[in-house]
Amino acid sequence: MSTPGMNTKPALPNFDVEALRRDFPILAREINGKPLVFLDSAASAQKPRVVLESLRKTYEEEYANVHRGVYWLSATATKNYENVRKKLKTFFNAKDEREFVFTKGTTEGINLVAQSWGRAFLKAGDEVLITGLEHHSNIVPWQMLRDQIGIKLVVAPIDRNGNLIWEAFEKLLSAKTKLVAVAQVSNALGTILPIQDIVRAGHAVGAKVLIDAAQGAPHMRTDLQALDADFYAFSGHKLYGPTGTGALWGKKELLDAMPPWQGGGDMIKSVSFEKTDYADVPAKFEAGTPNIADVIAMGAAIDYLSALPWDAIEAHEADVLAYGTSLLKAIPGLRLIGEADHKAGVMSFVLEGVHPHDIGTILDQDGVSVRAGNHCAEPVMEFFGVPGTARASLGMYSTRAEMDALAAAIRKVQEIFA
Ligand code: PMP
């Protein structure tokens, strides 16, 4: 951003956010005659040029279906596609690249665990423990499983700031708890959950632990071996990769023991009318033609992210979040929803007397793109007694200047509704 009068001072001497922004072509465009201020990365992040270039290269030069061709193009596409698992293994420090099952996003990953692991290994009365700040995609799959096999869904409460109430969470853990499924970061509130402690506490009662990393993976590096969770689901499109991508990571011995959840081509060793032998993981869970070019481009996003200084990026994002939060808190009549002790990437707010959709629409006139609504977290909205919020969410390319633009645009909304 180079709008005159804005605070464009880079937050950190060793991180040049303006240089990083130049890697994202869309950030240079205008909306309604104003520089784009993109504050909806929690819904889906923008893509660096290397991702777009990867898509072009696959389709123009290296495209064919994977896994079944004996010809060069198919072998090349297969190699490029399978290589992405190696990239994920390194990026997340997993033990084995076969532990990554490609999905179209976090939602599909969680549904896979519910329908495959859940149906095979849970029984009526077993408890799945989630928290009060979960996204619908970490609620509904468990309700569906409850209706199918009679598990019990237990919800650990959050406090008025959006923190998980640890003592209450611990009390809800028991020998009946077979799975703990929690967000790494809340999309509606920005709360960072203490997932390392949650993994330890879950394992201590013999439960498996699933992390919904849709919002966590884009904001912090996670070492899967150190974390020692059992499942970790994330969305490639929130991690600066293409839409329709993501992965479910699971411990190999769990994935090996789980039945497939969709049947078809590519997930079998042999088929007759009497019997089918399934392929080994991860193919067992990837029935049908996969999202070839997009997965390969997710690999380009991982390469891109792997080359970045993550400590500096995390510090930069924290700085922009703190700066933006201080600006919003200074606006009379604005209520921040979610003021947890540890937060990443999200500022949800309501304005007295203004519907969140009106906020979103008016901000857009100034080129400021925010999301308005319940953010697929209706129970969170109910807890805070609001129908929805306006939500500004950050990516690594977000700047202090954009926070200035956001605050200025919110003040304009207030003038209109004054
Ligand atoms: N969990 C959380 C915390 C999310 O923010 C989202 C996306 N908003 C999801 C799950 C679902 O991700 P996807 O839509 O990519 O499947």
Short mmCIF file of C-alpha atoms and ligand atoms in Angstrom, two decimals:
data_model
loop_
_atom_site.label_atom_id
_atom_site.label_comp_id
_atom_site.label_asym_id
_atom_site.label_seq_id
_atom_site.Cartn_x
_atom_site.Cartn_y
_atom_site.Cartn_z
CA MET A 1 0.00 0.00 0.00
CA SER A 2 1.37 3.40 -0.81
CA THR A 3 -1.62 5.65 -0.17
CA PRO A 4 -0.35 9.03 1.06
CA GLY A 5 -0.69 9.65 4.75
CA MET A 6 -0.85 5.99 5.64
CA ASN A 7 1.46 4.29 8.08
CA THR A 8 3.55 2.27 5.66
CA LYS A 9 6.54 1.82 7.92
CA PRO A 10 7.54 -1.84 7.74
CA ALA A 11 6.97 -3.41 11.12
CA LEU A 12 10.21 -5.33 11.10
CA PRO A 13 13.57 -4.48 9.65
CA ASN A 14 14.20 -8.01 8.34
CA PHE A 15 10.83 -8.47 6.67
CA ASP A 16 9.89 -6.46 3.59
CA VAL A 17 6.14 -6.82 3.32
CA GLU A 18 6.00 -4.59 0.23
CA ALA A 19 8.35 -6.96 -1.59
CA LEU A 20 6.22 -9.92 -0.51
CA ARG A 21 3.06 -8.17 -1.71
CA ARG A 22 4.55 -7.90 -5.18
CA ASP A 23 4.47 -11.69 -5.37
CA PHE A 24 0.65 -11.54 -5.23
CA PRO A 25 -0.62 -9.98 -8.48
CA ILE A 26 -4.18 -9.40 -7.27
CA LEU A 27 -2.99 -7.12 -4.45
CA ALA A 28 -2.04 -4.48 -7.00
CA ARG A 29 -5.55 -4.05 -8.30
CA GLU A 30 -8.15 -1.49 -7.39
CA ILE A 31 -11.72 -2.10 -6.27
CA ASN A 32 -14.26 0.68 -6.77
CA GLY A 33 -11.42 2.98 -7.77
CA LYS A 34 -9.54 2.39 -4.51
CA PRO A 35 -6.50 0.20 -3.79
CA LEU A 36 -7.66 -3.25 -2.77
CA VAL A 37 -7.42 -3.80 0.98
CA PHE A 38 -7.98 -7.53 1.16
CA LEU A 39 -9.02 -8.53 4.66
CA ASP A 40 -10.69 -11.87 4.05
CA SER A 41 -7.76 -14.27 4.04
CA ALA A 42 -9.40 -16.46 6.69
CA ALA A 43 -12.04 -17.37 4.11
CA SER A 44 -9.49 -17.93 1.37
CA ALA A 45 -6.04 -16.48 0.89
CA GLN A 46 -4.74 -14.80 -2.26
CA LYS A 47 -2.27 -16.67 -4.42
CA PRO A 48 1.36 -15.84 -5.18
CA ARG A 49 2.45 -15.74 -8.81
CA VAL A 50 4.33 -19.06 -8.45
CA VAL A 51 1.01 -20.81 -7.80
CA LEU A 52 -0.57 -19.27 -10.90
CA GLU A 53 2.53 -20.16 -12.90
CA SER A 54 2.37 -23.75 -11.67
CA LEU A 55 -1.24 -24.06 -12.84
CA ARG A 56 -0.31 -22.67 -16.24
CA LYS A 57 2.68 -24.98 -16.56
CA THR A 58 0.72 -28.09 -15.67
CA TYR A 59 -2.10 -27.38 -18.10
CA GLU A 60 0.09 -26.06 -20.92
CA GLU A 61 3.00 -28.45 -20.65
CA GLU A 62 2.56 -31.37 -18.27
CA TYR A 63 -1.07 -32.31 -17.99
CA ALA A 64 -2.49 -35.82 -18.10
CA ASN A 65 -4.34 -38.04 -15.68
CA VAL A 66 -2.16 -39.52 -12.98
CA HIS A 67 -1.25 -43.03 -11.82
CA ARG A 68 -2.40 -44.98 -14.82
CA GLY A 69 -0.45 -43.81 -17.84
CA VAL A 70 2.65 -45.42 -19.22
CA TYR A 71 3.44 -42.38 -21.34
CA TRP A 72 5.69 -39.43 -20.44
CA LEU A 73 2.97 -36.89 -19.75
CA SER A 74 1.13 -39.11 -17.32
CA ALA A 75 4.34 -40.21 -15.63
CA THR A 76 5.38 -36.55 -15.25
CA ALA A 77 1.99 -35.47 -13.88
CA THR A 78 2.10 -38.41 -11.46
CA LYS A 79 5.60 -37.51 -10.29
CA ASN A 80 4.62 -33.85 -9.80
CA TYR A 81 1.45 -34.81 -7.95
CA GLU A 82 3.10 -37.35 -5.66
CA ASN A 83 6.02 -34.99 -5.01
CA VAL A 84 3.63 -32.68 -3.19
CA ARG A 85 3.34 -35.23 -0.40
CA LYS A 86 7.12 -35.02 0.06
CA LYS A 87 6.88 -31.23 0.23
CA LEU A 88 4.15 -31.46 2.86
CA LYS A 89 6.17 -33.99 4.81
CA THR A 90 9.11 -31.60 5.00
CA PHE A 91 7.01 -28.48 5.61
CA PHE A 92 5.11 -30.05 8.50
CA ASN A 93 7.96 -32.31 9.64
CA ALA A 94 5.83 -35.45 9.35
CA LYS A 95 7.38 -38.89 9.61
CA ASP A 96 6.13 -40.30 6.34
CA GLU A 97 4.80 -38.64 3.19
CA ARG A 98 2.13 -41.34 2.88
CA GLU A 99 0.48 -39.85 5.94
CA PHE A 100 -0.94 -37.04 3.77
CA VAL A 101 -4.26 -37.74 2.05
CA PHE A 102 -5.21 -35.05 -0.45
CA THR A 103 -8.64 -33.55 0.11
CA LYS A 104 -10.49 -30.54 -1.16
CA GLY A 105 -10.06 -28.86 2.18
CA THR A 106 -10.43 -29.14 5.91
CA THR A 107 -14.11 -29.99 5.70
CA GLU A 108 -13.43 -33.07 3.66
CA GLY A 109 -10.59 -34.12 5.95
CA ILE A 110 -12.77 -33.99 9.06
CA ASN A 111 -15.62 -35.80 7.32
CA LEU A 112 -13.18 -38.48 6.25
CA VAL A 113 -12.12 -39.06 9.85
CA ALA A 114 -15.73 -39.07 11.07
CA GLN A 115 -16.99 -41.46 8.42
CA SER A 116 -14.00 -43.79 8.18
CA TRP A 117 -12.29 -43.82 11.59
CA GLY A 118 -15.40 -42.80 13.51
CA ARG A 119 -17.71 -45.43 12.05
CA ALA A 120 -15.09 -48.15 12.34
CA PHE A 121 -13.70 -47.44 15.79
CA LEU A 122 -16.40 -45.61 17.78
CA LYS A 123 -19.56 -47.04 19.26
CA ALA A 124 -22.71 -45.78 20.95
CA GLY A 125 -21.93 -43.82 24.11
CA ASP A 126 -18.35 -42.96 23.14
CA GLU A 127 -17.65 -39.26 23.48
CA VAL A 128 -16.23 -36.79 20.99
CA LEU A 129 -15.09 -33.64 22.75
CA ILE A 130 -15.01 -30.36 20.83
CA THR A 131 -14.97 -26.74 22.02
CA GLY A 132 -17.48 -23.91 21.95
CA LEU A 133 -15.60 -22.03 19.25
CA GLU A 134 -15.60 -24.62 16.48
CA HIS A 135 -16.41 -24.01 12.84
CA HIS A 136 -19.48 -25.87 11.53
CA SER A 137 -17.15 -28.27 9.77
CA ASN A 138 -15.88 -29.49 13.14
CA ILE A 139 -19.42 -29.79 14.54
CA VAL A 140 -21.73 -31.15 11.86
CA PRO A 141 -19.67 -34.25 10.87
CA TRP A 142 -19.79 -35.36 14.54
CA GLN A 143 -23.53 -34.73 14.74
CA MET A 144 -23.98 -36.84 11.62
CA LEU A 145 -21.92 -39.57 13.25
CA ARG A 146 -23.98 -39.20 16.44
CA ASP A 147 -27.15 -39.74 14.41
CA GLN A 148 -25.60 -42.72 12.63
CA ILE A 149 -24.03 -44.65 15.51
CA GLY A 150 -25.03 -42.92 18.75
CA ILE A 151 -21.80 -41.26 19.86
CA LYS A 152 -22.13 -38.36 22.27
CA LEU A 153 -20.93 -34.89 21.28
CA VAL A 154 -19.52 -32.97 24.26
CA VAL A 155 -18.68 -29.27 24.08
CA ALA A 156 -16.04 -27.59 26.24
CA PRO A 157 -17.00 -23.99 27.03
CA ILE A 158 -15.20 -20.76 26.19
CA ASP A 159 -15.16 -17.58 28.26
CA ARG A 160 -16.39 -14.08 27.30
CA ASN A 161 -13.03 -13.24 25.74
CA GLY A 162 -13.05 -16.33 23.56
CA ASN A 163 -10.51 -18.37 25.56
CA LEU A 164 -11.06 -22.06 26.08
CA ILE A 165 -11.82 -22.58 29.79
CA TRP A 166 -9.07 -25.06 30.52
CA GLU A 167 -10.38 -26.38 33.85
CA ALA A 168 -13.77 -27.10 32.29
CA PHE A 169 -12.13 -28.76 29.31
CA GLU A 170 -10.05 -31.00 31.58
CA LYS A 171 -13.11 -31.96 33.61
CA LEU A 172 -14.92 -33.11 30.50
CA LEU A 173 -12.13 -35.51 29.61
CA SER A 174 -12.67 -39.06 30.80
CA ALA A 175 -12.23 -42.68 29.78
CA LYS A 176 -15.36 -42.21 27.67
CA THR A 177 -13.62 -39.56 25.55
CA LYS A 178 -12.45 -41.31 22.41
CA LEU A 179 -11.70 -38.28 20.29
CA VAL A 180 -10.85 -34.66 21.02
CA ALA A 181 -11.41 -32.50 17.93
CA VAL A 182 -10.42 -28.84 18.18
CA ALA A 183 -9.49 -25.88 16.05
CA GLN A 184 -5.88 -24.75 16.11
CA VAL A 185 -7.13 -21.18 15.59
CA SER A 186 -10.75 -19.99 15.65
CA ASN A 187 -11.92 -18.46 12.38
CA ALA A 188 -14.57 -16.35 14.10
CA LEU A 189 -12.57 -15.11 17.10
CA GLY A 190 -8.92 -15.59 16.24
CA THR A 191 -8.27 -17.52 19.47
CA ILE A 192 -5.15 -19.69 19.31
CA LEU A 193 -5.91 -22.87 21.21
CA PRO A 194 -3.22 -24.58 23.32
CA ILE A 195 -3.12 -27.59 21.02
CA GLN A 196 0.04 -29.06 22.48
CA ASP A 197 -1.59 -29.20 25.92
CA ILE A 198 -4.80 -30.49 24.36
CA VAL A 199 -2.94 -33.34 22.65
CA ARG A 200 -1.26 -34.28 25.92
CA ALA A 201 -4.49 -34.12 27.92
CA GLY A 202 -6.43 -36.09 25.28
CA HIS A 203 -3.79 -38.79 25.09
CA ALA A 204 -3.66 -39.02 28.88
CA VAL A 205 -7.24 -40.38 28.87
CA GLY A 206 -6.58 -42.59 25.86
CA ALA A 207 -8.38 -40.40 23.31
CA LYS A 208 -7.22 -39.63 19.80
CA VAL A 209 -6.80 -35.94 18.94
CA LEU A 210 -7.80 -34.22 15.71
CA ILE A 211 -6.67 -30.69 14.95
CA ASP A 212 -8.74 -28.53 12.59
CA ALA A 213 -5.84 -26.54 11.19
CA ALA A 214 -7.80 -24.55 8.60
CA GLN A 215 -6.81 -21.31 10.33
CA GLY A 216 -3.74 -22.54 12.16
CA ALA A 217 -1.64 -23.74 9.24
CA PRO A 218 -1.61 -20.33 7.49
CA HIS A 219 -0.45 -18.42 10.57
CA MET A 220 2.09 -20.64 12.29
CA ARG A 221 4.51 -23.43 11.53
CA THR A 222 3.46 -26.73 13.01
CA ASP A 223 5.84 -29.61 13.61
CA LEU A 224 3.62 -32.67 13.36
CA GLN A 225 6.07 -35.05 14.99
CA ALA A 226 6.56 -32.74 17.96
CA LEU A 227 2.83 -32.05 18.25
CA ASP A 228 2.04 -35.77 18.20
CA ALA A 229 -1.68 -35.28 17.35
CA ASP A 230 -3.43 -38.14 15.53
CA PHE A 231 -5.12 -36.20 12.73
CA TYR A 232 -4.41 -32.74 11.32
CA ALA A 233 -6.68 -31.34 8.61
CA PHE A 234 -5.93 -28.18 6.64
CA SER A 235 -7.04 -26.30 3.53
CA GLY A 236 -4.56 -25.54 0.75
CA HIS A 237 -6.62 -22.57 -0.43
CA LYS A 238 -6.17 -20.82 2.91
CA LEU A 239 -2.47 -21.62 2.74
CA TYR A 240 -1.96 -19.53 -0.41
CA GLY A 241 -2.63 -22.51 -2.70
CA PRO A 242 -5.53 -23.08 -5.11
CA THR A 243 -9.13 -23.72 -4.17
CA GLY A 244 -10.17 -27.34 -4.07
CA THR A 245 -7.00 -28.39 -2.25
CA GLY A 246 -6.02 -29.46 1.22
CA ALA A 247 -4.88 -32.54 3.05
CA LEU A 248 -5.67 -34.73 5.96
CA TRP A 249 -2.57 -35.85 7.79
CA GLY A 250 -3.02 -38.88 10.00
CA LYS A 251 -0.64 -41.20 11.82
CA LYS A 252 0.21 -44.01 9.45
CA GLU A 253 -0.91 -46.81 11.75
CA LEU A 254 -4.32 -45.15 12.12
CA LEU A 255 -4.74 -44.56 8.40
CA ASP A 256 -3.64 -48.15 7.71
CA ALA A 257 -6.31 -49.48 10.05
CA MET A 258 -9.10 -47.28 8.70
CA PRO A 259 -11.50 -48.49 6.02
CA PRO A 260 -11.89 -46.48 2.82
CA TRP A 261 -14.76 -44.03 2.78
CA GLN A 262 -15.36 -43.69 -0.94
CA GLY A 263 -15.01 -46.46 -3.48
CA GLY A 264 -13.93 -46.25 -7.09
CA GLY A 265 -10.90 -46.12 -9.31
CA ASP A 266 -7.40 -45.47 -7.97
CA MET A 267 -8.15 -46.77 -4.47
CA ILE A 268 -7.94 -50.47 -5.27
CA LYS A 269 -5.36 -53.19 -5.84
CA SER A 270 -7.76 -55.54 -7.57
CA VAL A 271 -11.51 -55.76 -8.17
CA SER A 272 -13.77 -58.64 -9.07
CA PHE A 273 -17.54 -58.83 -8.69
CA GLU A 274 -17.03 -60.87 -5.54
CA LYS A 275 -14.33 -58.89 -3.80
CA THR A 276 -12.08 -55.84 -3.83
CA ASP A 277 -8.60 -55.47 -2.39
CA TYR A 278 -7.94 -51.91 -1.42
CA ALA A 279 -4.82 -49.95 -2.20
CA ASP A 280 -2.45 -48.91 0.56
CA VAL A 281 -2.59 -45.43 2.08
CA PRO A 282 -2.89 -42.77 0.89
CA ALA A 283 -4.42 -44.06 -2.38
CA LYS A 284 -7.03 -45.97 -0.35
CA PHE A 285 -8.61 -42.62 0.52
CA GLU A 286 -8.28 -40.94 -2.87
CA ALA A 287 -10.91 -42.59 -5.04
CA GLY A 288 -11.36 -41.22 -8.54
CA THR A 289 -9.39 -38.73 -10.58
CA PRO A 290 -7.88 -36.28 -8.12
CA ASN A 291 -7.50 -32.52 -8.38
CA ILE A 292 -4.20 -32.93 -10.23
CA ALA A 293 -3.15 -29.45 -11.31
CA ASP A 294 -4.40 -27.74 -8.17
CA VAL A 295 -2.59 -30.19 -5.89
CA ILE A 296 0.61 -29.63 -7.85
CA ALA A 297 0.08 -25.88 -7.47
CA MET A 298 -0.48 -26.37 -3.73
CA GLY A 299 3.03 -27.83 -3.82
CA ALA A 300 4.23 -24.58 -5.42
CA ALA A 301 2.60 -22.68 -2.54
CA ILE A 302 4.40 -24.94 -0.06
CA ASP A 303 7.72 -24.31 -1.84
CA TYR A 304 7.01 -20.59 -1.68
CA LEU A 305 6.14 -20.70 2.02
CA SER A 306 9.12 -22.92 2.82
CA ALA A 307 11.49 -20.24 1.53
CA LEU A 308 10.01 -17.48 3.72
CA PRO A 309 11.32 -16.36 7.12
CA TRP A 310 8.48 -17.64 9.27
CA ASP A 311 9.63 -16.11 12.52
CA ALA A 312 9.58 -12.73 10.85
CA ILE A 313 6.20 -13.39 9.24
CA GLU A 314 4.63 -14.45 12.52
CA ALA A 315 6.05 -11.36 14.19
CA HIS A 316 4.82 -9.19 11.32
CA GLU A 317 1.30 -10.62 11.48
CA ALA A 318 1.25 -10.19 15.25
CA ASP A 319 2.31 -6.59 14.84
CA VAL A 320 -0.38 -5.85 12.24
CA LEU A 321 -2.99 -7.58 14.38
CA ALA A 322 -1.98 -5.62 17.50
CA TYR A 323 -1.91 -2.36 15.55
CA GLY A 324 -5.29 -3.03 13.92
CA THR A 325 -6.79 -4.06 17.24
CA SER A 326 -5.64 -0.85 18.89
CA LEU A 327 -7.18 1.21 16.08
CA LEU A 328 -10.50 -0.63 16.25
CA LYS A 329 -10.65 -0.39 20.03
CA ALA A 330 -10.29 3.36 19.74
CA ILE A 331 -13.51 3.61 17.69
CA PRO A 332 -16.46 4.48 19.94
CA GLY A 333 -19.43 2.16 19.45
CA LEU A 334 -17.26 -0.67 18.09
CA ARG A 335 -17.25 -3.92 20.02
CA LEU A 336 -14.55 -6.46 19.33
CA ILE A 337 -15.82 -10.02 19.48
CA GLY A 338 -12.94 -12.21 20.61
CA GLU A 339 -10.19 -10.82 22.78
CA ALA A 340 -8.44 -14.02 23.74
CA ASP A 341 -5.01 -13.92 25.36
CA HIS A 342 -3.43 -15.53 22.30
CA LYS A 343 -4.83 -14.57 18.93
CA ALA A 344 -3.93 -14.85 15.28
CA GLY A 345 -5.16 -13.20 12.16
CA VAL A 346 -8.75 -12.26 12.98
CA MET A 347 -10.60 -9.17 14.15
CA SER A 348 -14.34 -9.75 14.46
CA PHE A 349 -16.44 -6.77 15.44
CA VAL A 350 -19.89 -5.26 15.58
CA LEU A 351 -20.89 -1.62 15.35
CA GLU A 352 -23.70 -0.25 17.42
CA GLY A 353 -26.78 0.25 15.25
CA VAL A 354 -25.26 -1.09 12.03
CA HIS A 355 -25.90 -4.53 10.54
CA PRO A 356 -22.66 -6.40 9.72
CA HIS A 357 -23.75 -6.76 6.09
CA ASP A 358 -24.08 -2.99 5.81
CA ILE A 359 -20.58 -2.62 7.24
CA GLY A 360 -19.23 -5.04 4.64
CA THR A 361 -21.03 -3.34 1.77
CA ILE A 362 -19.95 0.17 2.73
CA LEU A 363 -16.33 -0.83 3.39
CA ASP A 364 -16.24 -2.33 -0.07
CA GLN A 365 -16.89 1.14 -1.51
CA ASP A 366 -13.47 2.01 -0.14
CA GLY A 367 -11.87 -1.11 -1.56
CA VAL A 368 -11.86 -2.81 1.85
CA SER A 369 -12.92 -6.46 1.57
CA VAL A 370 -14.17 -7.94 4.83
CA ARG A 371 -16.55 -10.80 5.51
CA ALA A 372 -19.88 -10.28 7.27
CA GLY A 373 -22.08 -12.95 8.76
CA ASN A 374 -21.82 -15.84 11.17
CA HIS A 375 -18.58 -17.21 9.67
CA CYS A 376 -19.91 -20.77 9.76
CA ALA A 377 -19.77 -20.58 13.55
CA GLU A 378 -23.37 -19.98 14.57
CA PRO A 379 -22.88 -21.31 18.13
CA VAL A 380 -20.11 -18.73 18.64
CA MET A 381 -22.41 -15.95 17.49
CA GLU A 382 -25.12 -17.19 19.80
CA PHE A 383 -22.69 -17.28 22.72
CA PHE A 384 -21.77 -13.64 22.19
CA GLY A 385 -25.40 -12.66 21.57
CA VAL A 386 -24.84 -11.27 18.08
CA PRO A 387 -26.46 -12.37 14.81
CA GLY A 388 -23.12 -12.03 13.06
CA THR A 389 -20.03 -9.89 12.91
CA ALA A 390 -17.91 -8.07 10.40
CA ARG A 391 -14.59 -9.85 10.24
CA ALA A 392 -11.28 -8.48 9.06
CA SER A 393 -8.79 -11.28 8.68
CA LEU A 394 -5.12 -11.06 7.87
CA GLY A 395 -2.64 -12.81 5.67
CA MET A 396 1.12 -12.49 5.73
CA TYR A 397 0.77 -9.72 3.12
CA SER A 398 -1.44 -7.56 5.35
CA THR A 399 -0.03 -4.22 6.44
CA ARG A 400 -0.41 -1.55 9.06
CA ALA A 401 -1.48 0.77 6.25
CA GLU A 402 -4.38 -1.54 5.54
CA MET A 403 -5.38 -1.32 9.18
CA ASP A 404 -5.42 2.47 8.81
CA ALA A 405 -7.63 2.10 5.73
CA LEU A 406 -9.95 -0.26 7.60
CA ALA A 407 -10.32 2.07 10.58
CA ALA A 408 -10.91 5.08 8.32
CA ALA A 409 -13.56 3.20 6.36
CA ILE A 410 -15.31 2.08 9.57
CA ARG A 411 -15.47 5.68 10.74
CA LYS A 412 -17.13 6.54 7.44
CA VAL A 413 -19.74 3.85 8.06
CA GLN A 414 -20.46 5.46 11.40
CA GLU A 415 -20.85 8.87 9.76
CA ILE A 416 -23.37 7.43 7.32
CA PHE A 417 -25.38 5.86 10.14
CA ALA A 418 -24.97 8.79 12.55
N1 PMP B 1 -12.37 -24.97 10.14
C1 PMP B 1 -12.12 -23.67 10.28
C2 PMP B 1 -11.64 -23.15 11.61
C3 PMP B 1 -12.30 -22.82 9.19
O1 PMP B 1 -12.03 -21.52 9.32
C4 PMP B 1 -12.74 -23.34 7.96
C5 PMP B 1 -12.98 -22.45 6.77
N2 PMP B 1 -13.61 -21.25 7.03
C6 PMP B 1 -12.96 -24.70 7.87
C7 PMP B 1 -12.77 -25.49 8.98
C8 PMP B 1 -13.41 -25.34 6.61
O2 PMP B 1 -12.43 -25.20 5.62
P1 PMP B 1 -12.78 -25.52 4.11
O3 PMP B 1 -13.96 -24.66 3.77
O4 PMP B 1 -11.56 -25.12 3.37
O5 PMP B 1 -13.08 -26.96 4.02
#
